[in-house]
Short mmCIF file of C-alpha atoms in Angstrom, two decimals:
data_model
loop_
_atom_site.label_atom_id
_atom_site.label_comp_id
_atom_site.label_asym_id
_atom_site.label_seq_id
_atom_site.Cartn_x
_atom_site.Cartn_y
_atom_site.Cartn_z
CA MET A 820 10.09 -12.87 -15.09
CA ASN A 821 11.17 -10.74 -12.13
CA GLU A 822 11.52 -13.87 -10.02
CA LEU A 823 13.88 -15.32 -12.62
CA ILE A 824 16.02 -12.19 -12.76
CA ASN A 825 16.14 -11.61 -9.03
CA GLY A 826 16.61 -15.26 -8.14
CA PHE A 827 18.90 -16.21 -11.02
CA PRO A 828 21.93 -17.13 -8.85
CA VAL A 829 19.91 -19.33 -6.50
CA LEU A 830 17.97 -20.92 -9.35
CA THR A 831 21.20 -21.68 -11.18
CA VAL A 832 22.85 -23.40 -8.22
CA THR A 833 19.76 -25.45 -7.36
CA GLY A 834 19.29 -26.30 -11.05
CA LEU A 835 22.87 -27.53 -11.33
CA THR A 836 22.37 -29.62 -8.19
CA GLN A 837 19.22 -31.30 -9.49
CA GLY A 838 20.68 -31.60 -12.98
CA ALA A 839 23.73 -33.40 -11.61
CA ILE A 840 21.46 -36.09 -10.14
CA TYR A 841 19.58 -36.42 -13.43
CA ALA A 842 22.89 -36.72 -15.26
CA LEU A 843 24.19 -39.57 -13.09
CA VAL A 844 21.00 -41.59 -13.59
CA ALA A 845 20.94 -40.74 -17.31
CA LEU A 846 24.40 -42.29 -17.74
CA GLY A 847 22.93 -45.71 -16.94
CA TYR A 848 20.23 -45.33 -19.58
CA THR A 849 22.65 -44.14 -22.24
CA LEU A 850 25.23 -46.85 -21.55
CA VAL A 851 22.72 -49.68 -21.92
CA TYR A 852 21.14 -48.12 -24.99
CA GLY A 853 24.53 -47.52 -26.57
CA VAL A 854 25.44 -51.20 -26.30
CA LEU A 855 22.10 -53.01 -26.58
CA ARG A 856 19.78 -50.45 -28.22
CA LEU A 857 17.53 -51.18 -25.24
CA ILE A 858 15.65 -48.76 -23.00
CA ASN A 859 16.19 -50.26 -19.56
CA PHE A 860 13.09 -49.04 -17.74
CA ALA A 861 14.11 -51.01 -14.65
CA HIS A 862 17.03 -48.61 -14.17
CA SER A 863 14.84 -46.11 -12.30
CA ASP A 864 13.91 -48.79 -9.78
CA VAL A 865 17.53 -49.81 -9.36
CA PHE A 866 18.05 -46.17 -8.37
CA MET A 867 15.14 -46.49 -5.93
CA ILE A 868 16.80 -49.47 -4.24
CA GLY A 869 19.90 -47.34 -3.77
CA THR A 870 17.93 -44.71 -1.88
CA PHE A 871 16.89 -47.37 0.62
CA GLY A 872 20.42 -48.75 0.78
CA ALA A 873 21.65 -45.35 1.96
CA ILE A 874 18.93 -45.07 4.61
CA TRP A 875 19.64 -48.58 5.88
CA THR A 876 23.34 -47.76 6.11
CA TRP A 877 22.72 -44.67 8.19
CA SER A 878 20.17 -46.53 10.32
CA ALA A 879 22.83 -49.13 11.13
CA PHE A 880 24.82 -46.34 12.79
CA GLY A 881 21.79 -45.07 14.71
CA PHE A 882 20.79 -42.18 12.44
CA ASP A 883 17.22 -41.55 11.38
CA ALA A 884 15.12 -38.58 10.30
CA ASN A 885 14.89 -37.33 13.91
CA SER A 886 18.57 -37.67 14.78
CA PRO A 887 20.75 -34.61 15.39
CA ARG A 888 23.13 -33.71 12.59
CA PRO A 889 26.57 -35.35 12.99
CA SER A 890 29.84 -33.43 12.86
CA VAL A 891 31.13 -32.45 9.42
CA GLY A 892 33.82 -35.13 9.49
CA GLY A 893 31.38 -37.76 10.66
CA ALA A 894 28.83 -36.69 8.05
CA LEU A 895 31.34 -36.96 5.22
CA GLY A 896 32.34 -40.42 6.42
CA LEU A 897 28.72 -41.55 6.62
CA ILE A 898 27.98 -40.12 3.17
CA ALA A 899 31.00 -41.88 1.67
CA LEU A 900 29.98 -45.17 3.31
CA ALA A 901 26.39 -44.78 2.09
CA ILE A 902 27.64 -44.13 -1.45
CA VAL A 903 29.71 -47.31 -1.37
CA VAL A 904 26.85 -49.42 -0.01
CA ALA A 905 24.21 -47.94 -2.32
CA ALA A 906 26.48 -48.26 -5.36
CA ILE A 907 27.25 -51.90 -4.62
CA LEU A 908 23.59 -52.67 -3.95
CA CYS A 909 22.47 -50.97 -7.18
CA GLY A 910 25.25 -52.67 -9.13
CA ILE A 911 24.15 -56.09 -7.88
CA PHE A 912 20.48 -55.51 -8.71
CA ALA A 913 21.35 -54.07 -12.12
CA MET A 914 23.35 -57.19 -12.96
CA LEU A 915 20.54 -59.42 -11.67
CA VAL A 916 18.12 -57.67 -14.01
CA GLU A 917 20.46 -58.26 -16.94
CA VAL A 918 21.13 -61.93 -16.14
CA THR A 919 17.57 -62.92 -15.25
CA ALA A 920 15.51 -60.72 -17.58
CA TYR A 921 17.47 -59.67 -20.66
CA ARG A 922 20.11 -62.34 -21.22
CA PRO A 923 17.59 -65.18 -21.75
CA LEU A 924 15.84 -63.03 -24.36
CA ARG A 925 19.10 -62.41 -26.21
CA ALA A 926 19.84 -66.13 -26.18
CA ARG A 927 16.52 -66.75 -27.91
CA ASN A 928 16.89 -63.84 -30.35
CA ALA A 929 13.68 -62.31 -29.01
CA PRO A 930 12.15 -59.38 -30.92
CA PRO A 931 12.61 -55.81 -29.60
CA LEU A 932 9.04 -55.70 -28.31
CA ALA A 933 9.81 -58.60 -25.95
CA PHE A 934 12.72 -56.64 -24.47
CA LEU A 935 10.51 -53.58 -24.01
CA ILE A 936 7.77 -55.53 -22.23
CA THR A 937 10.34 -57.33 -20.09
CA ALA A 938 11.96 -54.02 -19.11
CA ILE A 939 8.60 -52.65 -17.96
CA GLY A 940 7.87 -55.89 -16.11
CA ALA A 941 11.24 -55.85 -14.35
CA SER A 942 10.56 -52.27 -13.28
CA PHE A 943 7.25 -53.25 -11.68
CA VAL A 944 8.80 -56.29 -10.01
CA LEU A 945 11.43 -54.15 -8.29
CA SER A 946 9.08 -51.31 -7.29
CA GLU A 947 6.25 -53.52 -6.08
CA GLY A 948 8.68 -55.83 -4.34
CA MET A 949 10.05 -52.89 -2.38
CA ALA A 950 6.49 -51.66 -1.77
CA ALA A 951 5.60 -54.99 -0.18
CA PHE A 952 8.84 -55.05 1.82
CA THR A 953 8.33 -51.52 3.20
CA ASN A 954 4.51 -51.60 3.48
CA ARG A 955 4.42 -48.66 1.06
CA ARG A 956 5.70 -46.34 3.78
CA GLN A 957 7.64 -43.15 3.22
CA PHE A 958 10.98 -43.00 5.00
CA GLY A 959 12.69 -39.83 6.19
CA VAL A 960 16.38 -39.23 5.64
CA PRO A 961 18.68 -38.06 8.45
CA ALA A 962 20.16 -34.59 8.00
CA MET A 963 23.84 -34.99 7.20
CA LEU A 964 25.15 -31.62 6.07
CA PRO A 965 24.48 -28.07 7.36
CA THR A 966 21.90 -26.05 5.48
CA ASP A 967 23.61 -22.69 6.00
CA PRO A 968 25.52 -21.31 2.98
CA LEU A 969 29.10 -22.54 2.84
CA PHE A 970 30.29 -19.49 0.92
CA SER A 971 28.89 -16.62 -1.10
CA ILE A 972 30.05 -14.91 -4.27
CA GLY A 973 28.00 -11.75 -4.53
CA SER A 974 24.40 -13.00 -4.48
CA TRP A 975 25.48 -16.56 -5.28
CA GLN A 976 25.16 -18.73 -2.18
CA VAL A 977 26.24 -22.37 -2.13
CA THR A 978 25.35 -24.80 0.65
CA PRO A 979 27.49 -27.80 1.64
CA LEU A 980 24.88 -30.17 0.16
CA GLN A 981 24.87 -28.38 -3.19
CA LEU A 982 28.66 -28.29 -3.36
CA THR A 983 28.93 -31.96 -2.39
CA THR A 984 26.32 -33.02 -4.95
CA ILE A 985 27.89 -31.10 -7.83
CA ALA A 986 31.45 -32.14 -6.91
CA VAL A 987 30.64 -35.83 -6.52
CA ALA A 988 28.62 -35.88 -9.76
CA ILE A 989 31.41 -34.20 -11.73
CA LEU A 990 33.97 -36.62 -10.27
CA MET A 991 31.87 -39.65 -11.24
CA MET A 992 31.15 -38.34 -14.75
CA VAL A 993 34.82 -37.57 -15.44
CA ALA A 994 35.85 -40.97 -14.06
CA LEU A 995 33.32 -42.78 -16.25
CA ASP A 996 34.34 -40.85 -19.36
CA TRP A 997 37.99 -41.71 -18.70
CA PHE A 998 37.11 -45.37 -18.08
CA VAL A 999 35.20 -45.73 -21.35
CA GLN A 1000 37.66 -43.77 -23.45
CA ARG A 1001 41.01 -44.86 -22.03
CA THR A 1002 40.86 -48.35 -20.53
CA LYS A 1003 40.84 -51.84 -21.99
CA PHE A 1004 37.37 -52.49 -20.63
CA GLY A 1005 36.17 -49.22 -22.11
CA ARG A 1006 37.48 -50.20 -25.53
CA GLY A 1007 35.54 -53.43 -25.19
CA ILE A 1008 32.35 -51.49 -24.41
CA ARG A 1009 32.84 -49.24 -27.44
CA ALA A 1010 33.65 -52.21 -29.66
CA VAL A 1011 30.47 -54.07 -28.72
CA ALA A 1012 28.46 -50.87 -29.10
CA GLN A 1013 29.79 -50.36 -32.62
CA ASP A 1014 29.55 -53.95 -33.89
CA ALA A 1015 28.94 -56.79 -31.45
CA ASN A 1016 29.56 -59.57 -33.98
CA THR A 1017 32.87 -58.18 -35.16
CA ALA A 1018 33.91 -57.54 -31.57
CA ALA A 1019 33.16 -61.19 -30.76
CA LEU A 1020 35.38 -62.31 -33.65
CA MET A 1021 38.16 -60.18 -32.18
CA GLY A 1022 37.85 -62.02 -28.86
CA VAL A 1023 35.58 -59.64 -26.94
CA ASN A 1024 33.14 -61.49 -24.67
CA LYS A 1025 29.82 -59.80 -25.43
CA ASN A 1026 28.00 -61.06 -22.35
CA ARG A 1027 30.76 -59.89 -20.02
CA VAL A 1028 30.77 -56.46 -21.61
CA ILE A 1029 27.00 -56.15 -21.29
CA LEU A 1030 27.16 -57.26 -17.66
CA LEU A 1031 29.87 -54.64 -17.06
CA VAL A 1032 27.67 -51.96 -18.64
CA PHE A 1033 24.79 -52.81 -16.32
CA LEU A 1034 27.17 -52.84 -13.35
CA ILE A 1035 28.53 -49.38 -14.21
CA GLY A 1036 25.02 -48.01 -14.74
CA GLY A 1037 24.02 -49.42 -11.36
CA LEU A 1038 27.03 -47.85 -9.66
CA MET A 1039 26.13 -44.45 -11.10
CA ALA A 1040 22.52 -44.87 -9.97
CA GLY A 1041 23.71 -45.73 -6.46
CA VAL A 1042 25.74 -42.55 -6.19
CA ALA A 1043 22.81 -40.53 -7.50
CA ALA A 1044 20.51 -42.24 -4.98
CA VAL A 1045 22.53 -41.02 -2.00
CA LEU A 1046 22.68 -37.47 -3.35
CA SER A 1047 18.95 -37.55 -4.07
CA ASP A 1048 18.21 -38.84 -0.56
CA MET A 1049 19.99 -35.89 1.03
CA LYS A 1050 18.30 -33.39 -1.27
CA ALA A 1051 14.75 -34.75 -1.06
CA ALA A 1052 15.02 -35.78 2.64
CA SER A 1053 12.73 -38.78 2.05
CA THR A 1054 12.20 -41.82 -0.13
CA ARG A 1055 9.61 -44.46 -0.89
CA PHE A 1056 9.09 -47.38 -3.26
CA ASN A 1057 8.06 -45.25 -6.27
CA VAL A 1058 10.66 -42.51 -5.87
CA GLY A 1059 12.45 -43.63 -9.02
CA PHE A 1060 9.51 -43.18 -11.39
CA LEU A 1061 9.65 -39.44 -12.05
CA ILE A 1062 13.42 -39.14 -11.67
CA GLY A 1063 13.81 -42.07 -14.05
CA LEU A 1064 11.59 -40.41 -16.65
CA LYS A 1065 13.51 -37.15 -16.37
CA ALA A 1066 16.87 -38.89 -16.50
CA PHE A 1067 15.79 -40.75 -19.64
CA ALA A 1068 14.63 -37.44 -21.08
CA ALA A 1069 18.04 -35.99 -20.23
CA ALA A 1070 19.77 -38.86 -22.04
CA VAL A 1071 17.62 -38.26 -25.13
CA LEU A 1072 18.13 -34.51 -24.84
CA GLY A 1073 21.90 -34.85 -24.95
CA GLY A 1074 21.91 -37.66 -27.50
CA ILE A 1075 20.98 -41.18 -26.40
CA GLY A 1076 24.03 -43.42 -26.41
CA ASN A 1077 26.39 -40.50 -25.79
CA LEU A 1078 27.92 -40.29 -22.30
CA ARG A 1079 28.85 -36.64 -22.49
CA GLY A 1080 25.46 -35.91 -24.03
CA ALA A 1081 23.71 -37.57 -21.08
CA ALA A 1082 25.70 -35.46 -18.64
CA LEU A 1083 24.98 -32.28 -20.60
CA GLY A 1084 21.31 -33.17 -20.98
CA GLY A 1085 20.91 -33.73 -17.24
CA ILE A 1086 22.46 -30.38 -16.36
CA LEU A 1087 20.41 -28.49 -18.95
CA LEU A 1088 17.19 -30.19 -17.88
CA GLY A 1089 17.77 -29.26 -14.25
CA LEU A 1090 18.44 -25.65 -15.20
CA ALA A 1091 15.46 -25.46 -17.58
CA GLU A 1092 13.11 -26.77 -14.88
CA ASN A 1093 14.29 -24.24 -12.34
CA TYR A 1094 14.26 -21.26 -14.68
CA GLY A 1095 10.87 -22.25 -16.10
CA SER A 1096 9.29 -22.74 -12.68
CA ALA A 1097 10.41 -19.23 -11.71
CA VAL A 1098 8.65 -17.78 -14.74
CA PHE A 1099 5.51 -19.94 -14.92
CA GLY A 1100 5.24 -21.32 -11.38
CA THR A 1101 6.37 -24.48 -9.65
CA ASN A 1102 3.28 -26.38 -10.84
CA PHE A 1103 4.77 -26.26 -14.34
CA ARG A 1104 8.19 -27.63 -13.36
CA ASP A 1105 7.71 -31.11 -14.84
CA PHE A 1106 5.76 -29.78 -17.80
CA ILE A 1107 8.59 -27.42 -18.75
CA GLY A 1108 11.27 -30.10 -18.61
CA PHE A 1109 9.51 -32.38 -21.06
CA LEU A 1110 8.38 -29.48 -23.24
CA VAL A 1111 12.03 -28.47 -23.72
CA LEU A 1112 12.81 -32.05 -24.75
CA ILE A 1113 10.00 -32.14 -27.33
CA LEU A 1114 10.93 -28.78 -28.81
CA LEU A 1115 14.58 -29.72 -29.13
CA LEU A 1116 13.85 -33.07 -30.75
CA MET A 1117 11.61 -31.36 -33.30
CA PHE A 1118 14.66 -29.48 -34.61
CA ARG A 1119 17.44 -31.91 -33.69
CA PRO A 1120 16.10 -35.48 -33.48
CA THR A 1121 19.47 -36.97 -32.51
CA GLY A 1122 19.82 -34.73 -29.46
CA LEU A 1123 22.38 -32.04 -28.72
CA LEU A 1124 25.50 -34.12 -29.33
CA GLY A 1125 23.93 -37.05 -31.12
CA GLU A 1126 26.98 -39.30 -31.35
CA SER A 1127 26.56 -42.96 -30.49
CA LEU A 1128 28.72 -44.68 -27.89
CA GLY A 1129 30.16 -47.04 -30.49
CA ARG A 1130 31.38 -44.21 -32.66
CA ALA A 1131 32.80 -42.08 -29.89
CA ARG A 1132 36.36 -41.02 -30.55
CA ALA A 1133 39.08 -42.48 -28.37
#
């Protein structure tokens, strides 16, 4: 308990940083579930592809795990470029999963179990495909941002990486919420989520909306992948497994199908893990995160916010 009290500022900042990554990945899960009532287990491996996309981008400019840190301006430019590349790459793979794996099942009115099995299969195809491509190696990530605290408020110290991660995540979450709530495409997403058949009668193209949902989820995963790369300093073919599970847990924690709930769930999960590990030890970090989820669902099965995407207010 003393570690929690004494280290509360540091634990809070690091928890918010990790929670922001969970939240970005969780948005992809909650978007797809809100529209299709489908748990897209391949989403975690789309995220994994994004982590490699960032490394390949930096490698193209001559940066690897042993390279000296670039200037701040150069680092920000490289990070922005990696985010664009990783987001595009994840978006493309997310759409490929939808078109090749899920759309044929919808055309044949397949039962929910078929979608579940296909989602798991697609996840293994992506992860094992990358494993074969990379010979199951672990790849280091070049250091981009300084590790020294950028500023301090009392005992609260924030590093450039933590500030960048939190700021980028908040920007993406706000942009997505605005897009879904205020744009024509967002109204189409909410219409299909509420009643796909009625939306089709009103002229909404269901397949295009679903493809857009997968694209947006992939873009969010790509941004999260770059931030995760810089935080973890390494990646490999199975890096998405645990983060994917925790991001899904975050989506359920906040209310599956609810964008703001997914964001809230990710932040709370990151904080709960950090606070819990300070009290019980780092070996219990993953245990605590899922324990919090189970306890919450026992008393509030729909999650913290519990409002579906289709019924979200404009």
